[in-house]
Structures are given as C-alpha cells and as structure tokens.
Tab-separated table of C-alpha atoms and ligand atoms in Angstrom:
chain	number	residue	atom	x	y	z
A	88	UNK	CA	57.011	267.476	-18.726
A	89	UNK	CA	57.510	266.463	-15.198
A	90	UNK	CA	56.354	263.527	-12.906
A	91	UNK	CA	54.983	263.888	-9.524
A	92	UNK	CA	57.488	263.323	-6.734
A	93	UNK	CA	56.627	260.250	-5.568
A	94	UNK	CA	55.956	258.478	-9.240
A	95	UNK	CA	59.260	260.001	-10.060
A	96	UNK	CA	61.154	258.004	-6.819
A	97	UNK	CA	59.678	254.700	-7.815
A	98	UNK	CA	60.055	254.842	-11.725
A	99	UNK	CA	63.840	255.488	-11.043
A	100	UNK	CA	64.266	252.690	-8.581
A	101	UNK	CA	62.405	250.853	-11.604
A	102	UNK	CA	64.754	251.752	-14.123
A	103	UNK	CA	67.789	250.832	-11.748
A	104	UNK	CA	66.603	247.723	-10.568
A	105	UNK	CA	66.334	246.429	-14.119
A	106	UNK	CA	69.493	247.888	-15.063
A	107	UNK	CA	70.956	245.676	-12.188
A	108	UNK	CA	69.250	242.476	-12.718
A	109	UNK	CA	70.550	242.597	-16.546
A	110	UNK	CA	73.690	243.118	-15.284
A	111	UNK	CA	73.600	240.486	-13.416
A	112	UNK	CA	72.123	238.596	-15.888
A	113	UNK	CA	75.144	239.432	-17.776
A	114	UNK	CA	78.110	238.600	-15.497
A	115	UNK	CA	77.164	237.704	-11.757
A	116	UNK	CA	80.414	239.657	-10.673
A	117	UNK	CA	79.599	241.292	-6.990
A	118	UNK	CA	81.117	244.578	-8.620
A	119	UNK	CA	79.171	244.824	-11.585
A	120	UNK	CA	75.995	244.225	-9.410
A	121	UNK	CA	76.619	247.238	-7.160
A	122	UNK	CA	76.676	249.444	-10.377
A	123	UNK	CA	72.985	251.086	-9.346
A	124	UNK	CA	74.016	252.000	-6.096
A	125	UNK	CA	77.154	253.354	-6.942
A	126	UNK	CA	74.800	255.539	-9.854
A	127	UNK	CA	72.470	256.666	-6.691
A	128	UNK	CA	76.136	257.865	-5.413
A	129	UNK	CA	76.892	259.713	-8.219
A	130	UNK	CA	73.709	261.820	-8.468
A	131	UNK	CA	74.309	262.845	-4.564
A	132	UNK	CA	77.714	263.835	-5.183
A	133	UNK	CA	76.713	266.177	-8.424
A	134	UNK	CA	74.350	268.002	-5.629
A	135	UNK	CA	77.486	269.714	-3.882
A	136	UNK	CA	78.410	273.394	-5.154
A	137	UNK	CA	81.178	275.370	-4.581
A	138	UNK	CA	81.761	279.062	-5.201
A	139	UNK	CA	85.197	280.556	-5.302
A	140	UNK	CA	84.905	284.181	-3.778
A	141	UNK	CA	88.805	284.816	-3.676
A	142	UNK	CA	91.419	283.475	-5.741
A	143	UNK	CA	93.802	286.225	-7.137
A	144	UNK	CA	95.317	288.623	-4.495
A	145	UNK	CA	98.519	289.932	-4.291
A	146	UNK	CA	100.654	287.997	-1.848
A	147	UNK	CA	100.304	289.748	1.689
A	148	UNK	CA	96.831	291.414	1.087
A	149	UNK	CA	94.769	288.568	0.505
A	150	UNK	CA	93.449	284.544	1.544
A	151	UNK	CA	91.744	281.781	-0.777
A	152	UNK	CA	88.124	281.623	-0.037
A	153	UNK	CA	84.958	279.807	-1.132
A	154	UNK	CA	81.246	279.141	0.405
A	155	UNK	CA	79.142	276.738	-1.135
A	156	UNK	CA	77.492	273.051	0.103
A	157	UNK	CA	78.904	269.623	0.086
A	158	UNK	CA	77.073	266.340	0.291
A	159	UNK	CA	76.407	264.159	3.175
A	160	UNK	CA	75.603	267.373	5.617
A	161	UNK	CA	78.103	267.821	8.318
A	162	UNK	CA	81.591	266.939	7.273
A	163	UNK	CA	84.716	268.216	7.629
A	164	UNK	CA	85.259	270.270	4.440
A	165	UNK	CA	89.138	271.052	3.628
A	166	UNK	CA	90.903	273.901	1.905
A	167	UNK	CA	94.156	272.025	0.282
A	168	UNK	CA	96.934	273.017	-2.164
A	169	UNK	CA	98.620	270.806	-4.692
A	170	UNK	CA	101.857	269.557	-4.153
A	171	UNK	CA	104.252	267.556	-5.072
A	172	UNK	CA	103.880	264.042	-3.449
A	173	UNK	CA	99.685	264.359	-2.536
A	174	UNK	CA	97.232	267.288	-1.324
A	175	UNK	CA	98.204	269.462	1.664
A	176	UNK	CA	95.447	270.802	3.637
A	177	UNK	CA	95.873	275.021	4.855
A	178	UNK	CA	92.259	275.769	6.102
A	179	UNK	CA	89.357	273.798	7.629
A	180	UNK	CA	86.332	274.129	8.757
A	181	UNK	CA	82.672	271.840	9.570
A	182	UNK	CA	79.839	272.657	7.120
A	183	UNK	CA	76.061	272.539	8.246
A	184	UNK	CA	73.565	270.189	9.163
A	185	UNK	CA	72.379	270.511	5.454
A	186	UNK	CA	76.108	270.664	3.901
A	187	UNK	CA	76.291	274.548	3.620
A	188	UNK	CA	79.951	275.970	4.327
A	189	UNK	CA	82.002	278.952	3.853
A	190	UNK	CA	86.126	278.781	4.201
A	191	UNK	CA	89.042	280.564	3.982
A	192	UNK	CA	92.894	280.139	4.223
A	193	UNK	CA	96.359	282.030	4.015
A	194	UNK	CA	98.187	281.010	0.982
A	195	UNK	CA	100.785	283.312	1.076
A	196	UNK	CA	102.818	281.434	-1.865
A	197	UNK	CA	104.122	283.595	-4.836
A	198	UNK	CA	102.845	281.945	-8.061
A	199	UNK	CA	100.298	279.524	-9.130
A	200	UNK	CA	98.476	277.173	-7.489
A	201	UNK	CA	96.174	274.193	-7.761
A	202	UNK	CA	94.002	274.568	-4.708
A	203	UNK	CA	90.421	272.376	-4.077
A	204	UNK	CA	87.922	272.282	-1.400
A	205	UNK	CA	87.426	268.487	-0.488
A	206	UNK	CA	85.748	266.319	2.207
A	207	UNK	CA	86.971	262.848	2.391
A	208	UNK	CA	85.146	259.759	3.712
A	209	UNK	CA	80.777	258.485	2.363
A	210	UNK	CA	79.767	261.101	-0.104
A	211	UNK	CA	83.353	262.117	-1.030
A	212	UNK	CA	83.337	265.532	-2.584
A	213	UNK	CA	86.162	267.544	-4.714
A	214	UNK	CA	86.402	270.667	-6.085
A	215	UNK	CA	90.191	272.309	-7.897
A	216	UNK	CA	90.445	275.902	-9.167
A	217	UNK	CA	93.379	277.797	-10.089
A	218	UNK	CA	94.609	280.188	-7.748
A	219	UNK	CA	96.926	282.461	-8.551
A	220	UNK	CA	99.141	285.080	-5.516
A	221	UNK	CA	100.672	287.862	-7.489
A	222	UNK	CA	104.151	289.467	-6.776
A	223	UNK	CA	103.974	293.005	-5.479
A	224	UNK	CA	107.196	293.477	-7.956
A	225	UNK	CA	108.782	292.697	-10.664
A	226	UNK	CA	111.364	289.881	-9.768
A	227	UNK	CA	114.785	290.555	-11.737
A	228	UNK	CA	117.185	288.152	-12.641
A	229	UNK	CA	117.290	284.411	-14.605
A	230	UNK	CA	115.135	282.144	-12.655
A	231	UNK	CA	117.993	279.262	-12.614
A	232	UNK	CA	120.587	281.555	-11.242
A	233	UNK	CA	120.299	279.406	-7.630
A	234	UNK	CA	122.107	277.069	-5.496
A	235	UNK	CA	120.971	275.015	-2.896
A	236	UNK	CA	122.901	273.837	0.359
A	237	UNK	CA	123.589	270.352	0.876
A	238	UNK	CA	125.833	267.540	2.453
A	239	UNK	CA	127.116	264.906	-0.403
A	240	UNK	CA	124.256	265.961	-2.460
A	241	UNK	CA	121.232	266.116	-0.389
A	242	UNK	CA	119.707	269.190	0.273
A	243	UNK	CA	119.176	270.486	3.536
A	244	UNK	CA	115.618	272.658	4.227
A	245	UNK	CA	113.001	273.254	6.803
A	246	UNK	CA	109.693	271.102	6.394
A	247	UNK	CA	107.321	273.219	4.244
A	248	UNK	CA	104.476	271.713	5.669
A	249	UNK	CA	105.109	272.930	8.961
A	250	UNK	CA	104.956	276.558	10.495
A	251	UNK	CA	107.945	277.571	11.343
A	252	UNK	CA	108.104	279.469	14.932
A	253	UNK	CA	110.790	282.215	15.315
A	254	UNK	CA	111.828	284.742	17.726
A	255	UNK	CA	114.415	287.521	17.542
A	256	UNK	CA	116.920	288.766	19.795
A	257	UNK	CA	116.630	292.171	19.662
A	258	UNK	CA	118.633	293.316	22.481
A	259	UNK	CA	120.808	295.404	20.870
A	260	UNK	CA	118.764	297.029	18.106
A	261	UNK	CA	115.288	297.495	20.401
A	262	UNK	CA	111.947	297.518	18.489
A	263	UNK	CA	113.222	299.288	15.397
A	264	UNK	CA	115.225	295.896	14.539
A	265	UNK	CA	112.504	293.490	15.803
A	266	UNK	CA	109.810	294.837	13.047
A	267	UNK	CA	112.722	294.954	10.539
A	268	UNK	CA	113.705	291.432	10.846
A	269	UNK	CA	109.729	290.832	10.932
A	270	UNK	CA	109.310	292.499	7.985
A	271	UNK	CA	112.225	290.597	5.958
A	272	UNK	CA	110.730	287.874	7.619
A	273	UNK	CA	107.731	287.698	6.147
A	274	UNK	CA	109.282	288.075	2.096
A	275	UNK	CA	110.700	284.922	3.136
A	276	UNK	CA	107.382	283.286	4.139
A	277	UNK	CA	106.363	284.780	0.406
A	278	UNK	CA	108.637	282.859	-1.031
A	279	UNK	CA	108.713	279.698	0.364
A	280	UNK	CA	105.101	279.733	0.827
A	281	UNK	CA	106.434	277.997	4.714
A	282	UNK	CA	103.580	279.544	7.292
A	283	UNK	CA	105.386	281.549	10.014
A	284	UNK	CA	104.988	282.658	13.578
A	285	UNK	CA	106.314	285.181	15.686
A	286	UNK	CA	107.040	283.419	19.473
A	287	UNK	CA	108.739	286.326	20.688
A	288	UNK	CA	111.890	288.095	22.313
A	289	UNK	CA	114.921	285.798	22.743
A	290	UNK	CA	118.135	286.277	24.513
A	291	UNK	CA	119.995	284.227	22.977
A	292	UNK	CA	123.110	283.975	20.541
A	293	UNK	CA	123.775	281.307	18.182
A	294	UNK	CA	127.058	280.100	16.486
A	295	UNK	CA	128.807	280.779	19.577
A	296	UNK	CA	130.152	276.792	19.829
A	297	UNK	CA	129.521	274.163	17.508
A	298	UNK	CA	126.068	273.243	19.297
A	299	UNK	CA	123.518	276.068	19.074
A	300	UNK	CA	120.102	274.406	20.612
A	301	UNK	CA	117.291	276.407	20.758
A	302	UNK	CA	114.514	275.825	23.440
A	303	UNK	CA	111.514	273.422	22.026
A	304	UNK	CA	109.280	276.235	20.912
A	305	UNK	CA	111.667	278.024	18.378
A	306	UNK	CA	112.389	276.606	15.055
A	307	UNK	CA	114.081	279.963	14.027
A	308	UNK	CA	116.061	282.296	15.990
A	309	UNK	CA	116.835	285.689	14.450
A	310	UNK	CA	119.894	287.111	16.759
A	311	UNK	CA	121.602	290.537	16.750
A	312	UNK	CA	124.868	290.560	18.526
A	313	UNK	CA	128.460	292.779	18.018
A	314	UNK	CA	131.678	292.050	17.280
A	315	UNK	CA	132.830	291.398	20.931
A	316	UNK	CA	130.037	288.515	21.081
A	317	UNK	CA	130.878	287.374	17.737
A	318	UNK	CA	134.520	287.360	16.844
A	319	UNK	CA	133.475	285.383	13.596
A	320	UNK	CA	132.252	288.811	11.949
A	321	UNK	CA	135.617	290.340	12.069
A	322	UNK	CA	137.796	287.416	11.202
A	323	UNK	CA	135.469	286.200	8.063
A	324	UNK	CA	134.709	289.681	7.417
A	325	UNK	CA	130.645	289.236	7.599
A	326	UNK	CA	128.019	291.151	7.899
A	327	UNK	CA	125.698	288.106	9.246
A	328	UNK	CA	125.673	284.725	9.245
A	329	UNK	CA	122.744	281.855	8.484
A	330	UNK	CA	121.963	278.486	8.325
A	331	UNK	CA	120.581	275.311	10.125
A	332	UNK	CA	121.546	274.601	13.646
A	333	UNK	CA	119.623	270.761	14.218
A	334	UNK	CA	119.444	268.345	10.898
A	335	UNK	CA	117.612	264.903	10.353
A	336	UNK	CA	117.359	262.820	7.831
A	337	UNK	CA	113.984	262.907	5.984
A	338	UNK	CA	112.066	262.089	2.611
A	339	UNK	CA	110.217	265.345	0.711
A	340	UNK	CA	107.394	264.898	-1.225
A	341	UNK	CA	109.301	263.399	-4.506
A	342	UNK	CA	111.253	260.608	-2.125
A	343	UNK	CA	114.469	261.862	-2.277
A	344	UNK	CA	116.492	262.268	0.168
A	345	UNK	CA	116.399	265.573	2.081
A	346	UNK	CA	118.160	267.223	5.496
A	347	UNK	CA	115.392	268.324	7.133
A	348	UNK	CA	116.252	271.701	9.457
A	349	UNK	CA	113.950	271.177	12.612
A	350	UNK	CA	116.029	274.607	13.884
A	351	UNK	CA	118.013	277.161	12.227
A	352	UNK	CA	119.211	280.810	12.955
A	353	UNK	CA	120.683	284.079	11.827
A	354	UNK	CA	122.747	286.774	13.085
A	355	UNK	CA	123.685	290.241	12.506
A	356	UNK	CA	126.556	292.478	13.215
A	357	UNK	CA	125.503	295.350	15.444
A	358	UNK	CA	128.858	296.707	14.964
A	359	UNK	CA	127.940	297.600	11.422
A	360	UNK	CA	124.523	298.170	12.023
A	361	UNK	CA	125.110	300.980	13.704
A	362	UNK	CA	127.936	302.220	11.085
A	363	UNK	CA	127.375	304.203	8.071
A	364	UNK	CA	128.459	301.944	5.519
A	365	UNK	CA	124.497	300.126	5.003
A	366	UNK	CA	121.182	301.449	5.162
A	367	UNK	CA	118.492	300.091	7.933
A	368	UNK	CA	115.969	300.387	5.185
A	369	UNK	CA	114.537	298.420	2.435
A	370	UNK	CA	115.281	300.987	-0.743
A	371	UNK	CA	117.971	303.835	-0.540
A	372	UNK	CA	121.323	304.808	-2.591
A	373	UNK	CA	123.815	302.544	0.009
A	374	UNK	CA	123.294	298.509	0.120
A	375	UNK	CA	120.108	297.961	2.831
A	376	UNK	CA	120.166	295.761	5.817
A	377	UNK	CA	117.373	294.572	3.888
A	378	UNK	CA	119.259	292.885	1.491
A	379	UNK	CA	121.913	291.104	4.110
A	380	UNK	CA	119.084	289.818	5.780
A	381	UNK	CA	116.753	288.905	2.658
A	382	UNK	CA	120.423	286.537	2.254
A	383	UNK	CA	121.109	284.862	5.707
A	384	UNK	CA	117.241	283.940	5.868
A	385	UNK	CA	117.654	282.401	2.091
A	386	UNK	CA	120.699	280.632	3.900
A	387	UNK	CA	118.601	279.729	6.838
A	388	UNK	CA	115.865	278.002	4.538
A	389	UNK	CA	118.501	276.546	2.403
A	390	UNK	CA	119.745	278.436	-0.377
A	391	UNK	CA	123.732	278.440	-0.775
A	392	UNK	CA	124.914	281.293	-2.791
A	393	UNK	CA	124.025	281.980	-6.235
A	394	UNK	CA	126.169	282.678	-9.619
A	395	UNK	CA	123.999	285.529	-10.444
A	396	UNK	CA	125.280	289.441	-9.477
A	397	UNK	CA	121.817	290.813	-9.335
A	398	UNK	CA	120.307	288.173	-7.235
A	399	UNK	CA	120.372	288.816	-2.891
A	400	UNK	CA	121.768	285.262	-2.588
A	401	UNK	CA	125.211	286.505	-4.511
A	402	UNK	CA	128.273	285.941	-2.049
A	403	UNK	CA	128.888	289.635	-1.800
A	404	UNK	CA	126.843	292.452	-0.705
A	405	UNK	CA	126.177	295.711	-2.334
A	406	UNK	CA	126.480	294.382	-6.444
A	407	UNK	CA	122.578	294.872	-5.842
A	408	UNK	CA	122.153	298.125	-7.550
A	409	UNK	CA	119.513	298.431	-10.526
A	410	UNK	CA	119.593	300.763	-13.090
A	411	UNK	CA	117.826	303.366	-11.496
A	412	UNK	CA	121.062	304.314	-8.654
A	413	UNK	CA	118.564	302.454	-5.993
A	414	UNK	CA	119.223	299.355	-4.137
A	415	UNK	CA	116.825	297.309	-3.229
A	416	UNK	CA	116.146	294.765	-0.692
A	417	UNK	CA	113.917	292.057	-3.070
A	418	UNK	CA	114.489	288.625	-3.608
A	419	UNK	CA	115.525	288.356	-7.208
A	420	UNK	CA	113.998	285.122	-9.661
A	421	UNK	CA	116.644	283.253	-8.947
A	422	UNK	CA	116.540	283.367	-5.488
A	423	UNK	CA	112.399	283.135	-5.402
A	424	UNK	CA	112.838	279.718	-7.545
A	425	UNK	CA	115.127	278.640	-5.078
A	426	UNK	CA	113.089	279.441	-2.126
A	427	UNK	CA	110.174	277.678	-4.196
A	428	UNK	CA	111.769	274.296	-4.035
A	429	UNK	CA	113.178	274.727	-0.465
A	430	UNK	CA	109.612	275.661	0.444
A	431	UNK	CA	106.538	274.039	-0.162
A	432	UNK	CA	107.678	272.970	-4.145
A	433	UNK	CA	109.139	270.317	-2.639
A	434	UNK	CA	105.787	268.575	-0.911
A	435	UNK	CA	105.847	267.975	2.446
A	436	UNK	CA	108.664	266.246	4.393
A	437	UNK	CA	108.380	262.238	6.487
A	438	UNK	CA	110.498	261.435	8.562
A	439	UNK	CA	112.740	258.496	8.085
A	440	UNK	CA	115.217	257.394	10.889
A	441	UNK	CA	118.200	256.951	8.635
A	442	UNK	CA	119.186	257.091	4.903
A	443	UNK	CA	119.337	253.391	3.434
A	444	UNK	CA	122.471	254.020	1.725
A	445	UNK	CA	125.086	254.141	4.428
A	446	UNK	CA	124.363	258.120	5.510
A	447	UNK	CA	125.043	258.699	9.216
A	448	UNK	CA	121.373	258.511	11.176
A	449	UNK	CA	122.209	262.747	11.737
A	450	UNK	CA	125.036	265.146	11.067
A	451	UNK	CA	126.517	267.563	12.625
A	452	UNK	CA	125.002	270.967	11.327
A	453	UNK	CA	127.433	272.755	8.308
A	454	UNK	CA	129.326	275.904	9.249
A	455	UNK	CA	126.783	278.631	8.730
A	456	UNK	CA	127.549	280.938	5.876
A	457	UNK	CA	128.388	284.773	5.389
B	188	ZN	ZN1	125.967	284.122	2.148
C-alpha cells in the first residue's frame, strides 16, 4: 500500500515533528532537538549510488573507475586511496546538475587497496571498495629481506604524494637508452605506487661535486656518462650510482620523522654499457642493464642494499640468476616491500622546517651508492 505524494510529504513531516517535540520534551538540549533534520539528512544521503566498473587490473594495463550519482547535484566528487595518516585523492572530476558522475584514475600501486569515491562539504557522500592491482609476475624472495637509507635513523624518500618529474640524459646511449631507462622507470612507479612524468632530454651529469642541483622542473635526473666524465666508476668499481641529491626535513603520514628527497639522480657507466660483460635487455643468460638500473632507482627512492642474494637491491650484481639459467631484471619481494614503504605506504609527506630534537634544519645529501 502506498500514499499519494503529497499525503506522503506531510504525514512524514508529521511523524518528525512529533518525534522532535518529545525530544524536546525530554531534554531541551539544542543537539537532541536537531535530531529530525539530521534524519531528513540521512535519507538524502542513502539516495547516492555508486557503481564500481574497474577494480582488478594488472598493474600497467588498467585505472580504478566508477559512474554512479551523489547527493546534493553538482559537487566535486573524488577518487581517493587509503593511506596511512588520512585519504589521498588520485582522480577528480564535477558530477551533474542532478548528481550523475562517472570517474576514473591511475593507481598504478602493486597490491591492495582501500579506494572510495567521496564528496566532502552539505550532503557529504562516501563510498570504499577494495581494489586490488595485480603483479604481472611472480615476485621471488622473503618480503623482509630490505633496507632502507637513512641519516641517524631517519629515512630518507621522495614524497609519495607527489609526481615525481624526471628526465634522462641520453647523450651517449641515443633513443635506445632513453626508452630503456623509461621502461625501468616505470617498474619503479609500480612499486612505489609514486605517479611519474617524463620532462624530457637533459644534459646534465650529476655526482660530479658534492652539489648536484637540478633545474626547478626535475625531481629525477636519469644520466648516462663514461668513465672519463665519471672517474668514480673506475675507482669504486661501479656500474652506476643512485641516490638523493636535495634533502629536507619532513613528517610522513605516521609522524615520524622522514628526509624528504625533493631531487635525486642516477647514473650509468657507458663504458660498460657498451662492453660485453651485461646485457641491454630485461631477460637473457648475462646480468641485464635491467637489473643495475631496477637497483640505483631503488637507491634513488630510498632503498639501501638488501641482505637477500636473489633480491636487485643486493650489493653485487649478477647473483640474480633463477633456476631456469635466465636473469632477470624484476624487483624481487623484498625489494617491492621496500619500495612500498618508501612510496605511498608511508602516507603522504608535510613539511616541517626543522626536527624538534636537535637535527640540523637540512643535510648535506649522503654519498650516492654503487
Ligand atoms: Zn647499490
């Protein structure tokens, strides 16, 4: 049985009016008397809808996405990931006059996630799902077999919540080793889950004094550069080099202290890249390029070097080998749990302007690492 509209309207204003005035009766508390509107809010808020057209996708191939309405008509409606330390937004968009919207977002972060479409402000709408970005391997290894970098205990990483912009000098190595470093580049970005952008062709080489600076629209530079340029690869015997460049103090998403890397680099010996002794490849029967490079990034992003034999971040190259005679140029679970917590596992980064404790306000960056 139903009741026309309008006999519907008033009966429930009725019913909540007298629901009110007992309340009031009851306790004259201000609160308790705005009960009935807060129950009008409640009803308006149970009219949103959202359906989830994408969650599972292999990491790469694939982007969160949902269509659906929200209440209150046009709002700003929010894709946003959980994280330690609050919600962090990836994708917006405006829905419709009438609340209809349809969204999508990159959420290229190995693993699973809590991710919900929200609007914020009158008529405050939420929605969580489970969403889940599958390897496109089989990671090998023990998860805990990882290191992180730090100064007296504090870690040093790049903010999570921020894309990182990176360009590559390719000079040397020509478009061949511009798509290569891309392509390592972007298992990185995996693994982190840290957004990343291609700025383009640098000339630059860093590690060459004690001050690398890179201009204001690089967080990353990804340098190739021979033995002549850099003496450092023949008297450490490396076959690259990686880490920050610029550190400040900041808090992550749990409060603790962090080093936050607002520029880093890399850089690989052309010397050897052109020698026989490693493959420019990302599987084969000699250790890959792929591999040295998978490791300065993981030092770049703040991994120090790792117990574990089978994992990329393991001090020495070419122990890679799996069973099968083939190398392979893969993060191992070590390394990817590492790279979770440098990258967005950690929440996103504020600023502070100095430790309280006594740390220095900055530091000079560490030595970067073979
Ligand atoms: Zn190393």
């Amino acid at each position: 049985m139903t009741l026309p509209r309008s006999v519907r309207v008033v009966a429930a204003s009725l019913v909540l009016g007298l629901a009110a005035a007992l309340l009031v009766a009851v306790s004259p508390s201000p609160a308790l008397a705005g009960l009935g509107h807060h129950g009008q809010h409640d009803k308006k808020r149970k009219k949103g809808k959202v359906v989830w057209d994408s969650t599972s996708f292999y990491a790469g191939s694939g982007a969160v996405a949902a269509h659906g309405k929200v209440p209150g008509g046009k709002k700003k409606v929010k894709l946003q990931v959980k994280l330690p330390g609050g919600w962090h937004t990836f994708a917006s968009t405006k829905s419709s006059r009438k609340g209809t919207f349809s969204i999508a977002g990159t959420l290229n972060w190995y693993g699973s996630h809590k991710v919900r479409v929200s609007t914020s402000g009158r008529h405050r709408f939420n929605r969580s799902t489970k969403v889940n970005v599958f390897y496109t391997y089989a990671p090998r290894g023990n998860p805990a077999d990882h290191v992180f970098l730090n100064h007296q205990g504090v870690r040093y990483s790049f903010n999570p919540c921020k894309t990182v912009r990176y360009a590559v000098n390719g000079d040397d190595v020509g478009p061949f080793g511009v798509l290569f470093a891309q392509m390592v580049m972007a298992q990185t970005s995996m693994a982190t889950g840290i957004p990343v952008r291609y700025v383009g062709l640098s000339h630059q080489i860093p590690f060459q004094t004690d001050e690398t600076r890179l201009p204001g629209n690089q967080d990353l530079l990804i340098a190739f550069a021979d033995e002549t340029e850099m003496p450092d690869f023949v008297t450490r015997s490396a076959l690259g080099f990686g880490g920050p460049v610029q550190l400040r103090p900041a808090r992550d998403g749990r409060h603790r202290r962090v080093w936050e890397a607002t520029q880093s680099a890399v850089v690989f010996d052309t010397n050897k890249w052109y020698g026989t002794d490693l493959e420019q490849a990302f599987v084969g029967k000699k250790p890959l390029w792929g591999e040295v490079m998978l490791h300065e990034f993981g030092h770049a992003f703040g991994l120090d070097h790792s117990n574990g034999p089978d994992q990329i971040m393991y001090w020495q190259a070419g122990n890679g080998v799996y069973p099968d005679g083939y190398f392979r140029a893969l993060y191992g679970a070590g390394d990817l749990a590492g790279l979770a917590t440098d990258g967005l596992g950690q929440g996103c980064f504020r600023r502070v302007t100095r430790f309280r404790d006594g740390a220095p306000a900055r530091i000079a960056a560490p030595r970067p690492l073979p």
